[in-house]
Amino acid sequence: MEEVAARGERYLAALRDSLRDQPDLFGLRDAFVGAGGRLVDVLAELSVAGPDVFALPTDEPEGSRAAWFVLEFVRAVAADGGLVVDAVVRKAATRCAERILDDPGMRDAVDNATADARLSGDLLCAIFELFFARAVSELVRAIIAEKINLMVLGLVPGLRVVDPDGQIADWVAGKVMELVPNPCERAHELAERGLNVVEVARELIPESVDRALGVWAGEEPS
Protein backbone atom coordinates (compact mmCIF):
# COMPACT_ATOMS: atom_id res chain seq x y z
CA MET A 1 0.00 0.00 0.00
CA GLU A 2 2.92 2.34 0.68
CA GLU A 3 4.11 1.90 -2.90
CA VAL A 4 0.62 2.67 -4.21
CA ALA A 5 0.47 5.85 -2.11
CA ALA A 6 3.97 6.89 -3.19
CA ARG A 7 3.11 6.49 -6.86
CA GLY A 8 -0.19 8.29 -6.38
CA GLU A 9 1.55 11.18 -4.65
CA ARG A 10 4.08 11.33 -7.48
CA TYR A 11 1.41 11.67 -10.14
CA LEU A 12 -0.54 14.26 -8.16
CA ALA A 13 2.63 16.27 -7.55
CA ALA A 14 3.57 16.16 -11.24
CA LEU A 15 0.08 17.29 -12.20
CA ARG A 16 0.07 20.07 -9.62
CA ASP A 17 3.50 21.41 -10.55
CA SER A 18 2.72 21.31 -14.26
CA LEU A 19 -0.55 23.18 -13.81
CA ARG A 20 1.11 25.84 -11.71
CA ASP A 21 3.58 26.43 -14.53
CA GLN A 22 0.97 26.05 -17.29
CA PRO A 23 -2.53 26.85 -15.96
CA ASP A 24 -4.10 26.05 -19.35
CA LEU A 25 -2.42 22.64 -19.62
CA PHE A 26 -4.54 20.22 -21.68
CA GLY A 27 -7.55 22.49 -21.09
CA LEU A 28 -8.08 20.57 -17.83
CA ARG A 29 -9.33 23.36 -15.64
CA ASP A 30 -11.80 24.76 -18.16
CA ALA A 31 -13.08 21.26 -18.94
CA PHE A 32 -13.56 20.38 -15.28
CA VAL A 33 -15.23 23.71 -14.46
CA GLY A 34 -17.60 23.38 -17.42
CA ALA A 35 -18.48 19.80 -16.55
CA GLY A 36 -18.94 20.78 -12.91
CA GLY A 37 -21.51 23.38 -13.91
CA ARG A 38 -23.43 20.87 -16.00
CA LEU A 39 -23.21 18.34 -13.17
CA VAL A 40 -24.79 20.75 -10.70
CA ASP A 41 -27.54 21.54 -13.23
CA VAL A 42 -28.36 17.84 -13.58
CA LEU A 43 -28.22 17.17 -9.84
CA ALA A 44 -30.52 20.13 -9.22
CA GLU A 45 -33.04 18.76 -11.72
CA LEU A 46 -32.84 15.28 -10.19
CA SER A 47 -33.50 16.77 -6.76
CA VAL A 48 -36.73 18.32 -8.07
CA ALA A 49 -38.04 15.92 -10.71
CA GLY A 50 -36.15 12.70 -10.01
CA PRO A 51 -35.21 10.39 -12.90
CA ASP A 52 -38.20 11.69 -14.88
CA VAL A 53 -35.96 14.55 -15.94
CA PHE A 54 -34.43 12.16 -18.49
CA ALA A 55 -37.80 10.99 -19.83
CA LEU A 56 -36.78 7.35 -19.44
CA PRO A 57 -38.78 4.93 -21.59
CA THR A 58 -41.52 3.14 -19.68
CA ASP A 59 -41.56 0.02 -21.82
CA GLU A 60 -37.95 -1.05 -21.27
CA PRO A 61 -36.82 -3.92 -19.00
CA GLU A 62 -35.34 -2.89 -15.64
CA GLY A 63 -31.70 -3.31 -16.64
CA SER A 64 -32.22 -1.36 -19.82
CA ARG A 65 -33.75 1.58 -17.95
CA ALA A 66 -30.73 1.73 -15.63
CA ALA A 67 -28.37 1.70 -18.61
CA TRP A 68 -30.49 4.42 -20.23
CA PHE A 69 -30.23 6.52 -17.06
CA VAL A 70 -26.44 6.24 -17.04
CA LEU A 71 -26.26 7.14 -20.73
CA GLU A 72 -28.48 10.21 -20.36
CA PHE A 73 -26.66 11.35 -17.22
CA VAL A 74 -23.29 11.15 -18.94
CA ARG A 75 -24.64 12.96 -22.01
CA ALA A 76 -25.91 15.77 -19.82
CA VAL A 77 -22.64 16.22 -17.91
CA ALA A 78 -19.88 15.42 -20.41
CA ALA A 79 -18.87 17.04 -23.67
CA ASP A 80 -18.82 15.15 -26.96
CA GLY A 81 -15.16 15.89 -27.71
CA GLY A 82 -12.56 13.30 -28.55
CA LEU A 83 -9.76 14.61 -26.34
CA VAL A 84 -8.37 12.68 -23.39
CA VAL A 85 -9.87 15.19 -20.98
CA ASP A 86 -13.31 14.62 -22.54
CA ALA A 87 -12.96 10.87 -21.99
CA VAL A 88 -11.87 11.52 -18.40
CA VAL A 89 -15.00 13.60 -17.73
CA ARG A 90 -17.23 10.95 -19.30
CA LYS A 91 -15.76 8.23 -17.10
CA ALA A 92 -16.14 10.38 -13.99
CA ALA A 93 -19.76 11.12 -14.90
CA THR A 94 -20.38 7.40 -15.42
CA ARG A 95 -19.12 6.64 -11.91
CA CYS A 96 -21.44 9.32 -10.54
CA ALA A 97 -24.46 7.89 -12.36
CA GLU A 98 -23.64 4.42 -11.05
CA ARG A 99 -23.35 5.82 -7.53
CA ILE A 100 -26.79 7.40 -7.82
CA LEU A 101 -28.19 4.03 -8.85
CA ASP A 102 -26.66 2.49 -5.72
CA ASP A 103 -29.24 4.45 -3.75
CA PRO A 104 -32.24 2.11 -3.27
CA GLY A 105 -34.83 4.84 -3.71
CA MET A 106 -33.31 6.24 -6.87
CA ARG A 107 -32.71 2.76 -8.30
CA ASP A 108 -36.32 1.82 -7.67
CA ALA A 109 -37.49 5.01 -9.35
CA VAL A 110 -35.38 4.19 -12.40
CA ASP A 111 -36.33 0.52 -12.58
CA ASN A 112 -40.00 1.15 -11.81
CA ALA A 113 -41.42 3.92 -13.95
CA THR A 114 -44.22 4.50 -11.44
CA ALA A 115 -41.92 4.96 -8.45
CA ASP A 116 -41.43 8.48 -7.12
CA ALA A 117 -38.04 9.55 -5.76
CA ARG A 118 -35.90 12.64 -5.65
CA LEU A 119 -32.17 13.05 -5.21
CA SER A 120 -31.55 13.86 -1.55
CA GLY A 121 -29.37 16.75 -0.47
CA ASP A 122 -26.84 14.40 1.13
CA LEU A 123 -26.57 12.32 -2.03
CA LEU A 124 -26.26 15.45 -4.16
CA CYS A 125 -23.31 16.58 -2.05
CA ALA A 126 -21.70 13.13 -2.15
CA ILE A 127 -21.97 13.01 -5.95
CA PHE A 128 -20.51 16.52 -6.20
CA GLU A 129 -17.40 15.43 -4.30
CA LEU A 130 -17.21 12.10 -6.11
CA PHE A 131 -17.21 13.73 -9.54
CA PHE A 132 -14.09 15.81 -8.99
CA ALA A 133 -12.30 13.00 -7.16
CA ARG A 134 -13.03 10.56 -9.97
CA ALA A 135 -12.15 13.10 -12.66
CA VAL A 136 -8.64 13.41 -11.25
CA SER A 137 -8.29 9.66 -10.66
CA GLU A 138 -9.35 8.93 -14.25
CA LEU A 139 -6.81 11.51 -15.36
CA VAL A 140 -4.15 9.59 -13.46
CA ARG A 141 -5.30 6.40 -15.19
CA ALA A 142 -4.71 8.15 -18.51
CA ILE A 143 -1.26 9.25 -17.37
CA ILE A 144 -0.36 5.72 -16.30
CA ALA A 145 -1.53 4.41 -19.67
CA GLU A 146 0.64 7.11 -21.29
CA LYS A 147 -2.33 8.56 -23.15
CA ILE A 148 -0.96 11.93 -22.07
CA ASN A 149 2.48 13.27 -22.96
CA LEU A 150 4.42 12.38 -19.82
CA MET A 151 7.28 14.71 -20.68
CA VAL A 152 4.91 17.66 -20.31
CA LEU A 153 4.31 16.55 -16.72
CA GLY A 154 8.00 16.08 -16.02
CA LEU A 155 7.60 12.30 -15.96
CA VAL A 156 9.74 9.81 -17.85
CA PRO A 157 7.91 7.75 -20.50
CA GLY A 158 8.40 4.01 -20.62
CA LEU A 159 8.48 3.37 -16.88
CA ARG A 160 5.97 0.58 -17.44
CA VAL A 161 3.95 1.43 -14.37
CA VAL A 162 0.91 -0.81 -14.36
CA ASP A 163 -2.23 -0.47 -12.31
CA PRO A 164 -4.47 -3.32 -13.51
CA ASP A 165 -6.61 -3.31 -10.38
CA GLY A 166 -6.90 0.46 -10.31
CA GLN A 167 -5.26 0.71 -6.88
CA ILE A 168 -3.32 3.86 -7.69
CA ALA A 169 -6.34 5.52 -9.28
CA ASP A 170 -8.55 4.54 -6.33
CA TRP A 171 -5.98 5.88 -3.88
CA VAL A 172 -5.90 9.15 -5.81
CA ALA A 173 -9.71 9.35 -5.73
CA GLY A 174 -9.72 8.90 -1.97
CA LYS A 175 -7.01 11.49 -1.51
CA VAL A 176 -8.76 14.06 -3.69
CA MET A 177 -12.10 13.36 -2.01
CA GLU A 178 -10.57 14.69 1.20
CA LEU A 179 -9.71 17.95 -0.55
CA VAL A 180 -12.99 18.75 -2.32
CA PRO A 181 -15.39 20.82 -0.20
CA ASN A 182 -18.76 19.32 0.67
CA PRO A 183 -21.59 21.68 -0.40
CA CYS A 184 -23.82 20.51 2.47
CA GLU A 185 -21.18 21.31 5.06
CA ARG A 186 -20.29 24.61 3.41
CA ALA A 187 -23.99 25.58 3.22
CA HIS A 188 -24.24 25.04 6.97
CA GLU A 189 -21.16 27.22 7.51
CA LEU A 190 -22.66 29.94 5.30
CA ALA A 191 -26.16 29.74 6.77
CA GLU A 192 -26.29 33.49 7.30
CA ARG A 193 -26.20 34.00 3.52
CA GLY A 194 -29.39 31.98 3.07
CA LEU A 195 -28.08 29.94 0.13
CA ASN A 196 -29.42 26.48 -0.62
CA VAL A 197 -27.17 23.50 -1.29
CA VAL A 198 -27.42 23.81 -5.08
CA GLU A 199 -26.45 27.49 -4.98
CA VAL A 200 -23.51 26.70 -2.72
CA ALA A 201 -22.42 23.81 -4.95
CA ARG A 202 -22.44 26.11 -7.96
CA GLU A 203 -20.28 28.66 -6.14
CA LEU A 204 -17.87 25.91 -5.09
CA ILE A 205 -17.09 24.64 -8.60
CA PRO A 206 -13.94 26.71 -9.30
CA GLU A 207 -12.60 26.11 -5.80
CA SER A 208 -13.36 22.39 -6.04
CA VAL A 209 -11.54 22.09 -9.36
CA ASP A 210 -8.49 23.92 -8.03
CA ARG A 211 -8.42 21.88 -4.84
CA ALA A 212 -8.80 18.64 -6.77
CA LEU A 213 -5.94 19.59 -9.09
CA GLY A 214 -3.79 20.76 -6.19
CA VAL A 215 -3.56 24.40 -7.24
CA TRP A 216 -5.99 26.07 -4.82
CA ALA A 217 -4.46 29.32 -3.59
CA GLY A 218 -7.49 30.93 -1.97
CA GLU A 219 -8.37 31.43 1.65
CA GLU A 220 -9.63 28.64 3.84
CA PRO A 221 -13.23 28.98 5.08
CA SER A 222 -13.45 30.45 8.56
PDB file of N, CA and C in Angstrom, residues 47-128:
ATOM      1  N   SER A  47     -32.996  16.525  -8.111  1.00  0.00           N
ATOM      2  CA  SER A  47     -33.504  16.773  -6.761  1.00  0.00           C
ATOM      3  C   SER A  47     -34.935  17.289  -6.784  1.00  0.00           C
ATOM      4  N   VAL A  48     -35.362  17.793  -7.936  1.00  0.00           N
ATOM      5  CA  VAL A  48     -36.726  18.319  -8.074  1.00  0.00           C
ATOM      6  C   VAL A  48     -37.649  17.326  -8.774  1.00  0.00           C
ATOM      7  N   ALA A  49     -37.187  16.781  -9.889  1.00  0.00           N
ATOM      8  CA  ALA A  49     -38.042  15.918 -10.712  1.00  0.00           C
ATOM      9  C   ALA A  49     -37.688  14.444 -10.644  1.00  0.00           C
ATOM     10  N   GLY A  50     -36.562  14.100 -10.033  1.00  0.00           N
ATOM     11  CA  GLY A  50     -36.153  12.701 -10.013  1.00  0.00           C
ATOM     12  C   GLY A  50     -35.741  12.235 -11.403  1.00  0.00           C
ATOM     13  N   PRO A  51     -35.643  10.928 -11.606  1.00  0.00           N
ATOM     14  CA  PRO A  51     -35.209  10.385 -12.899  1.00  0.00           C
ATOM     15  C   PRO A  51     -36.094  10.786 -14.075  1.00  0.00           C
ATOM     16  N   ASP A  52     -37.301  11.271 -13.793  1.00  0.00           N
ATOM     17  CA  ASP A  52     -38.196  11.688 -14.878  1.00  0.00           C
ATOM     18  C   ASP A  52     -37.593  12.799 -15.726  1.00  0.00           C
ATOM     19  N   VAL A  53     -36.583  13.471 -15.193  1.00  0.00           N
ATOM     20  CA  VAL A  53     -35.957  14.553 -15.940  1.00  0.00           C
ATOM     21  C   VAL A  53     -35.352  14.041 -17.240  1.00  0.00           C
ATOM     22  N   PHE A  54     -35.013  12.741 -17.282  1.00  0.00           N
ATOM     23  CA  PHE A  54     -34.431  12.162 -18.490  1.00  0.00           C
ATOM     24  C   PHE A  54     -35.463  11.498 -19.394  1.00  0.00           C
ATOM     25  N   ALA A  55     -36.731  11.588 -19.016  1.00  0.00           N
ATOM     26  CA  ALA A  55     -37.796  10.987 -19.829  1.00  0.00           C
ATOM     27  C   ALA A  55     -37.452   9.543 -20.202  1.00  0.00           C
ATOM     28  N   LEU A  56     -37.137   8.741 -19.203  1.00  0.00           N
ATOM     29  CA  LEU A  56     -36.778   7.346 -19.445  1.00  0.00           C
ATOM     30  C   LEU A  56     -37.956   6.591 -20.042  1.00  0.00           C
ATOM     31  N   PRO A  57     -37.691   5.696 -20.975  1.00  0.00           N
ATOM     32  CA  PRO A  57     -38.785   4.930 -21.591  1.00  0.00           C
ATOM     33  C   PRO A  57     -39.469   4.046 -20.556  1.00  0.00           C
ATOM     34  N   THR A  58     -40.770   3.939 -20.652  1.00  0.00           N
ATOM     35  CA  THR A  58     -41.525   3.142 -19.678  1.00  0.00           C
ATOM     36  C   THR A  58     -41.679   1.693 -20.096  1.00  0.00           C
ATOM     37  N   ASP A  59     -41.340   1.373 -21.321  1.00  0.00           N
ATOM     38  CA  ASP A  59     -41.565   0.021 -21.820  1.00  0.00           C
ATOM     39  C   ASP A  59     -40.273  -0.786 -21.929  1.00  0.00           C
ATOM     40  N   GLU A  60     -39.222  -0.337 -21.240  1.00  0.00           N
ATOM     41  CA  GLU A  60     -37.950  -1.045 -21.275  1.00  0.00           C
ATOM     42  C   GLU A  60     -37.814  -1.947 -20.052  1.00  0.00           C
ATOM     43  N   PRO A  61     -37.102  -3.074 -20.163  1.00  0.00           N
ATOM     44  CA  PRO A  61     -36.817  -3.916 -18.997  1.00  0.00           C
ATOM     45  C   PRO A  61     -36.014  -3.130 -17.968  1.00  0.00           C
ATOM     46  N   GLU A  62     -36.006  -3.616 -16.716  1.00  0.00           N
ATOM     47  CA  GLU A  62     -35.344  -2.886 -15.636  1.00  0.00           C
ATOM     48  C   GLU A  62     -33.888  -2.551 -15.958  1.00  0.00           C
ATOM     49  N   GLY A  63     -33.110  -3.542 -16.354  1.00  0.00           N
ATOM     50  CA  GLY A  63     -31.701  -3.308 -16.636  1.00  0.00           C
ATOM     51  C   GLY A  63     -31.483  -2.283 -17.724  1.00  0.00           C
ATOM     52  N   SER A  64     -32.351  -2.298 -18.713  1.00  0.00           N
ATOM     53  CA  SER A  64     -32.219  -1.355 -19.821  1.00  0.00           C
ATOM     54  C   SER A  64     -32.493   0.072 -19.365  1.00  0.00           C
ATOM     55  N   ARG A  65     -33.445   0.244 -18.460  1.00  0.00           N
ATOM     56  CA  ARG A  65     -33.753   1.584 -17.953  1.00  0.00           C
ATOM     57  C   ARG A  65     -32.572   2.144 -17.155  1.00  0.00           C
ATOM     58  N   ALA A  66     -31.904   1.281 -16.393  1.00  0.00           N
ATOM     59  CA  ALA A  66     -30.735   1.729 -15.634  1.00  0.00           C
ATOM     60  C   ALA A  66     -29.619   2.151 -16.588  1.00  0.00           C
ATOM     61  N   ALA A  67     -29.400   1.364 -17.620  1.00  0.00           N
ATOM     62  CA  ALA A  67     -28.373   1.699 -18.613  1.00  0.00           C
ATOM     63  C   ALA A  67     -28.732   3.002 -19.316  1.00  0.00           C
ATOM     64  N   TRP A  68     -30.015   3.191 -19.591  1.00  0.00           N
ATOM     65  CA  TRP A  68     -30.491   4.416 -20.230  1.00  0.00           C
ATOM     66  C   TRP A  68     -30.219   5.619 -19.320  1.00  0.00           C
ATOM     67  N   PHE A  69     -30.467   5.446 -18.026  1.00  0.00           N
ATOM     68  CA  PHE A  69     -30.226   6.523 -17.065  1.00  0.00           C
ATOM     69  C   PHE A  69     -28.757   6.932 -17.080  1.00  0.00           C
ATOM     70  N   VAL A  70     -27.870   5.945 -17.030  1.00  0.00           N
ATOM     71  CA  VAL A  70     -26.435   6.238 -17.043  1.00  0.00           C
ATOM     72  C   VAL A  70     -26.061   6.986 -18.316  1.00  0.00           C
ATOM     73  N   LEU A  71     -26.565   6.519 -19.443  1.00  0.00           N
ATOM     74  CA  LEU A  71     -26.259   7.144 -20.726  1.00  0.00           C
ATOM     75  C   LEU A  71     -26.715   8.598 -20.759  1.00  0.00           C
ATOM     76  N   GLU A  72     -27.943   8.846 -20.326  1.00  0.00           N
ATOM     77  CA  GLU A  72     -28.476  10.211 -20.355  1.00  0.00           C
ATOM     78  C   GLU A  72     -27.748  11.116 -19.366  1.00  0.00           C
ATOM     79  N   PHE A  73     -27.397  10.574 -18.213  1.00  0.00           N
ATOM     80  CA  PHE A  73     -26.662  11.354 -17.216  1.00  0.00           C
ATOM     81  C   PHE A  73     -25.316  11.786 -17.782  1.00  0.00           C
ATOM     82  N   VAL A  74     -24.606  10.847 -18.381  1.00  0.00           N
ATOM     83  CA  VAL A  74     -23.289  11.152 -18.943  1.00  0.00           C
ATOM     84  C   VAL A  74     -23.413  12.158 -20.079  1.00  0.00           C
ATOM     85  N   ARG A  75     -24.422  12.003 -20.920  1.00  0.00           N
ATOM     86  CA  ARG A  75     -24.636  12.957 -22.013  1.00  0.00           C
ATOM     87  C   ARG A  75     -24.862  14.366 -21.482  1.00  0.00           C
ATOM     88  N   ALA A  76     -25.575  14.466 -20.371  1.00  0.00           N
ATOM     89  CA  ALA A  76     -25.905  15.775 -19.818  1.00  0.00           C
ATOM     90  C   ALA A  76     -24.698  16.456 -19.178  1.00  0.00           C
ATOM     91  N   VAL A  77     -23.779  15.661 -18.643  1.00  0.00           N
ATOM     92  CA  VAL A  77     -22.641  16.222 -17.913  1.00  0.00           C
ATOM     93  C   VAL A  77     -21.412  16.406 -18.792  1.00  0.00           C
ATOM     94  N   ALA A  78     -21.146  15.442 -19.657  1.00  0.00           N
ATOM     95  CA  ALA A  78     -19.884  15.419 -20.405  1.00  0.00           C
ATOM     96  C   ALA A  78     -20.028  16.021 -21.794  1.00  0.00           C
ATOM     97  N   ALA A  79     -18.907  16.517 -22.307  1.00  0.00           N
ATOM     98  CA  ALA A  79     -18.875  17.042 -23.669  1.00  0.00           C
ATOM     99  C   ALA A  79     -18.698  15.894 -24.655  1.00  0.00           C
ATOM    100  N   ASP A  80     -18.913  16.188 -25.925  1.00  0.00           N
ATOM    101  CA  ASP A  80     -18.819  15.153 -26.963  1.00  0.00           C
ATOM    102  C   ASP A  80     -17.430  15.062 -27.585  1.00  0.00           C
ATOM    103  N   GLY A  81     -16.484  15.836 -27.091  1.00  0.00           N
ATOM    104  CA  GLY A  81     -15.163  15.891 -27.709  1.00  0.00           C
ATOM    105  C   GLY A  81     -14.396  14.581 -27.653  1.00  0.00           C
ATOM    106  N   GLY A  82     -13.358  14.507 -28.475  1.00  0.00           N
ATOM    107  CA  GLY A  82     -12.557  13.300 -28.547  1.00  0.00           C
ATOM    108  C   GLY A  82     -11.220  13.408 -27.849  1.00  0.00           C
ATOM    109  N   LEU A  83     -11.015  14.451 -27.052  1.00  0.00           N
ATOM    110  CA  LEU A  83      -9.757  14.615 -26.336  1.00  0.00           C
ATOM    111  C   LEU A  83      -9.720  13.718 -25.105  1.00  0.00           C
ATOM    112  N   VAL A  84      -8.519  13.508 -24.593  1.00  0.00           N
ATOM    113  CA  VAL A  84      -8.368  12.678 -23.392  1.00  0.00           C
ATOM    114  C   VAL A  84      -9.171  13.258 -22.234  1.00  0.00           C
ATOM    115  N   VAL A  85      -9.142  14.578 -22.084  1.00  0.00           N
ATOM    116  CA  VAL A  85      -9.869  15.195 -20.978  1.00  0.00           C
ATOM    117  C   VAL A  85     -11.371  14.967 -21.112  1.00  0.00           C
ATOM    118  N   ASP A  86     -11.887  14.901 -22.339  1.00  0.00           N
ATOM    119  CA  ASP A  86     -13.313  14.622 -22.543  1.00  0.00           C
ATOM    120  C   ASP A  86     -13.644  13.200 -22.095  1.00  0.00           C
ATOM    121  N   ALA A  87     -12.757  12.260 -22.409  1.00  0.00           N
ATOM    122  CA  ALA A  87     -12.961  10.874 -21.986  1.00  0.00           C
ATOM    123  C   ALA A  87     -12.897  10.758 -20.471  1.00  0.00           C
ATOM    124  N   VAL A  88     -11.998  11.518 -19.862  1.00  0.00           N
ATOM    125  CA  VAL A  88     -11.870  11.523 -18.404  1.00  0.00           C
ATOM    126  C   VAL A  88     -13.167  11.988 -17.756  1.00  0.00           C
ATOM    127  N   VAL A  89     -13.739  13.067 -18.275  1.00  0.00           N
ATOM    128  CA  VAL A  89     -14.995  13.597 -17.731  1.00  0.00           C
ATOM    129  C   VAL A  89     -16.126  12.591 -17.916  1.00  0.00           C
ATOM    130  N   ARG A  90     -16.176  11.941 -19.068  1.00  0.00           N
ATOM    131  CA  ARG A  90     -17.235  10.951 -19.304  1.00  0.00           C
ATOM    132  C   ARG A  90     -17.143   9.793 -18.306  1.00  0.00           C
ATOM    133  N   LYS A  91     -15.927   9.342 -18.043  1.00  0.00           N
ATOM    134  CA  LYS A  91     -15.759   8.234 -17.098  1.00  0.00           C
ATOM    135  C   LYS A  91     -16.141   8.653 -15.683  1.00  0.00           C
ATOM    136  N   ALA A  92     -15.774   9.876 -15.311  1.00  0.00           N
ATOM    137  CA  ALA A  92     -16.144  10.376 -13.989  1.00  0.00           C
ATOM    138  C   ALA A  92     -17.656  10.503 -13.864  1.00  0.00           C
ATOM    139  N   ALA A  93     -18.300  10.993 -14.909  1.00  0.00           N
ATOM    140  CA  ALA A  93     -19.763  11.120 -14.905  1.00  0.00           C
ATOM    141  C   ALA A  93     -20.426   9.751 -14.821  1.00  0.00           C
ATOM    142  N   THR A  94     -19.835   8.765 -15.483  1.00  0.00           N
ATOM    143  CA  THR A  94     -20.376   7.404 -15.420  1.00  0.00           C
ATOM    144  C   THR A  94     -20.338   6.879 -13.996  1.00  0.00           C
ATOM    145  N   ARG A  95     -19.226   7.101 -13.301  1.00  0.00           N
ATOM    146  CA  ARG A  95     -19.122   6.644 -11.913  1.00  0.00           C
ATOM    147  C   ARG A  95     -20.165   7.325 -11.038  1.00  0.00           C
ATOM    148  N   CYS A  96     -20.433   8.594 -11.311  1.00  0.00           N
ATOM    149  CA  CYS A  96     -21.445   9.319 -10.538  1.00  0.00           C
ATOM    150  C   CYS A  96     -22.837   8.752 -10.780  1.00  0.00           C
ATOM    151  N   ALA A  97     -23.154   8.468 -12.037  1.00  0.00           N
ATOM    152  CA  ALA A  97     -24.464   7.893 -12.359  1.00  0.00           C
ATOM    153  C   ALA A  97     -24.637   6.542 -11.685  1.00  0.00           C
ATOM    154  N   GLU A  98     -23.587   5.739 -11.696  1.00  0.00           N
ATOM    155  CA  GLU A  98     -23.643   4.425 -11.051  1.00  0.00           C
ATOM    156  C   GLU A  98     -23.824   4.565  -9.546  1.00  0.00           C
ATOM    157  N   ARG A  99     -23.190   5.587  -8.967  1.00  0.00           N
ATOM    158  CA  ARG A  99     -23.346   5.823  -7.526  1.00  0.00           C
ATOM    159  C   ARG A  99     -24.774   6.238  -7.202  1.00  0.00           C
ATOM    160  N   ILE A 100     -25.391   7.022  -8.038  1.00  0.00           N
ATOM    161  CA  ILE A 100     -26.791   7.401  -7.822  1.00  0.00           C
ATOM    162  C   ILE A 100     -27.677   6.167  -7.838  1.00  0.00           C
ATOM    163  N   LEU A 101     -27.393   5.250  -8.745  1.00  0.00           N
ATOM    164  CA  LEU A 101     -28.193   4.028  -8.848  1.00  0.00           C
ATOM    165  C   LEU A 101     -27.950   3.073  -7.689  1.00  0.00           C
ATOM    166  N   ASP A 102     -26.885   3.298  -6.925  1.00  0.00           N
ATOM    167  CA  ASP A 102     -26.656   2.491  -5.722  1.00  0.00           C
ATOM    168  C   ASP A 102     -27.630   2.857  -4.615  1.00  0.00           C
ATOM    169  N   ASP A 103     -28.245   4.030  -4.730  1.00  0.00           N
ATOM    170  CA  ASP A 103     -29.242   4.454  -3.748  1.00  0.00           C
ATOM    171  C   ASP A 103     -30.539   3.701  -4.014  1.00  0.00           C
ATOM    172  N   PRO A 104     -31.050   2.944  -3.033  1.00  0.00           N
ATOM    173  CA  PRO A 104     -32.242   2.113  -3.266  1.00  0.00           C
ATOM    174  C   PRO A 104     -33.438   2.887  -3.807  1.00  0.00           C
ATOM    175  N   GLY A 105     -33.683   4.073  -3.256  1.00  0.00           N
ATOM    176  CA  GLY A 105     -34.829   4.842  -3.708  1.00  0.00           C
ATOM    177  C   GLY A 105     -34.699   5.297  -5.144  1.00  0.00           C
ATOM    178  N   MET A 106     -33.520   5.789  -5.502  1.00  0.00           N
ATOM    179  CA  MET A 106     -33.307   6.237  -6.873  1.00  0.00           C
ATOM    180  C   MET A 106     -33.307   5.058  -7.837  1.00  0.00           C
ATOM    181  N   ARG A 107     -32.725   3.936  -7.421  1.00  0.00           N
ATOM    182  CA  ARG A 107     -32.707   2.764  -8.304  1.00  0.00           C
ATOM    183  C   ARG A 107     -34.128   2.271  -8.551  1.00  0.00           C
ATOM    184  N   ASP A 108     -34.945   2.270  -7.511  1.00  0.00           N
ATOM    185  CA  ASP A 108     -36.325   1.825  -7.668  1.00  0.00           C
ATOM    186  C   ASP A 108     -37.086   2.759  -8.601  1.00  0.00           C
ATOM    187  N   ALA A 109     -36.812   4.051  -8.487  1.00  0.00           N
ATOM    188  CA  ALA A 109     -37.490   5.015  -9.354  1.00  0.00           C
ATOM    189  C   ALA A 109     -37.089   4.832 -10.810  1.00  0.00           C
ATOM    190  N   VAL A 110     -35.841   4.423 -11.033  1.00  0.00           N
ATOM    191  CA  VAL A 110     -35.376   4.185 -12.400  1.00  0.00           C
ATOM    192  C   VAL A 110     -35.944   2.881 -12.937  1.00  0.00           C
ATOM    193  N   ASP A 111     -35.862   1.830 -12.128  1.00  0.00           N
ATOM    194  CA  ASP A 111     -36.331   0.518 -12.581  1.00  0.00           C
ATOM    195  C   ASP A 111     -37.846   0.458 -12.721  1.00  0.00           C
ATOM    196  N   ASN A 112     -38.543   1.172 -11.827  1.00  0.00           N
ATOM    197  CA  ASN A 112     -40.003   1.146 -11.807  1.00  0.00           C
ATOM    198  C   ASN A 112     -40.513   2.519 -12.219  1.00  0.00           C
ATOM    199  N   ALA A 113     -41.014   2.618 -13.402  1.00  0.00           N
ATOM    200  CA  ALA A 113     -41.418   3.919 -13.952  1.00  0.00           C
ATOM    201  C   ALA A 113     -42.475   4.622 -13.115  1.00  0.00           C
ATOM    202  N   THR A 114     -43.165   3.881 -12.250  1.00  0.00           N
ATOM    203  CA  THR A 114     -44.219   4.502 -11.444  1.00  0.00           C
ATOM    204  C   THR A 114     -43.706   4.960 -10.086  1.00  0.00           C
ATOM    205  N   ALA A 115     -42.472   4.570  -9.748  1.00  0.00           N
ATOM    206  CA  ALA A 115     -41.921   4.960  -8.452  1.00  0.00           C
ATOM    207  C   ALA A 115     -41.596   6.450  -8.446  1.00  0.00           C
ATOM    208  N   ASP A 116     -41.663   7.042  -7.259  1.00  0.00           N
ATOM    209  CA  ASP A 116     -41.433   8.476  -7.121  1.00  0.00           C
ATOM    210  C   ASP A 116     -40.272   8.688  -6.160  1.00  0.00           C
ATOM    211  N   ALA A 117     -39.200   9.288  -6.624  1.00  0.00           N
ATOM    212  CA  ALA A 117     -38.040   9.548  -5.765  1.00  0.00           C
ATOM    213  C   ALA A 117     -37.325  10.791  -6.254  1.00  0.00           C
ATOM    214  N   ARG A 118     -36.682  11.452  -5.330  1.00  0.00           N
ATOM    215  CA  ARG A 118     -35.902  12.640  -5.651  1.00  0.00           C
ATOM    216  C   ARG A 118     -34.498  12.459  -5.084  1.00  0.00           C
ATOM    217  N   LEU A 119     -33.541  13.098  -5.701  1.00  0.00           N
ATOM    218  CA  LEU A 119     -32.173  13.050  -5.207  1.00  0.00           C
ATOM    219  C   LEU A 119     -32.099  13.832  -3.898  1.00  0.00           C
ATOM    220  N   SER A 120     -31.640  13.192  -2.844  1.00  0.00           N
ATOM    221  CA  SER A 120     -31.552  13.863  -1.549  1.00  0.00           C
ATOM    222  C   SER A 120     -30.395  14.851  -1.533  1.00  0.00           C
ATOM    223  N   GLY A 121     -30.453  15.780  -0.587  1.00  0.00           N
ATOM    224  CA  GLY A 121     -29.373  16.746  -0.466  1.00  0.00           C
ATOM    225  C   GLY A 121     -28.046  16.086  -0.140  1.00  0.00           C
ATOM    226  N   ASP A 122     -28.078  15.093   0.757  1.00  0.00           N
ATOM    227  CA  ASP A 122     -26.842  14.400   1.132  1.00  0.00           C
ATOM    228  C   ASP A 122     -26.234  13.673  -0.060  1.00  0.00           C
ATOM    229  N   LEU A 123     -27.085  13.034  -0.868  1.00  0.00           N
ATOM    230  CA  LEU A 123     -26.574  12.315  -2.033  1.00  0.00           C
ATOM    231  C   LEU A 123     -26.052  13.300  -3.076  1.00  0.00           C
ATOM    232  N   LEU A 124     -26.737  14.412  -3.235  1.00  0.00           N
ATOM    233  CA  LEU A 124     -26.265  15.449  -4.163  1.00  0.00           C
ATOM    234  C   LEU A 124     -24.848  15.890  -3.790  1.00  0.00           C
ATOM    235  N   CYS A 125     -24.629  16.122  -2.500  1.00  0.00           N
ATOM    236  CA  CYS A 125     -23.313  16.580  -2.048  1.00  0.00           C
ATOM    237  C   CYS A 125     -22.257  15.497  -2.225  1.00  0.00           C
ATOM    238  N   ALA A 126     -22.641  14.246  -1.976  1.00  0.00           N
ATOM    239  CA  ALA A 126     -21.704  13.133  -2.147  1.00  0.00           C
ATOM    240  C   ALA A 126     -21.302  12.980  -3.610  1.00  0.00           C
ATOM    241  N   ILE A 127     -22.260  13.132  -4.516  1.00  0.00           N
ATOM    242  CA  ILE A 127     -21.971  13.014  -5.948  1.00  0.00           C
ATOM    243  C   ILE A 127     -21.090  14.171  -6.408  1.00  0.00           C
ATOM    244  N   PHE A 128     -21.329  15.350  -5.873  1.00  0.00           N
ATOM    245  CA  PHE A 128     -20.508  16.520  -6.202  1.00  0.00           C
ATOM    246  C   PHE A 128     -19.043  16.237  -5.886  1.00  0.00           C
TER     247      PHE A 128
END
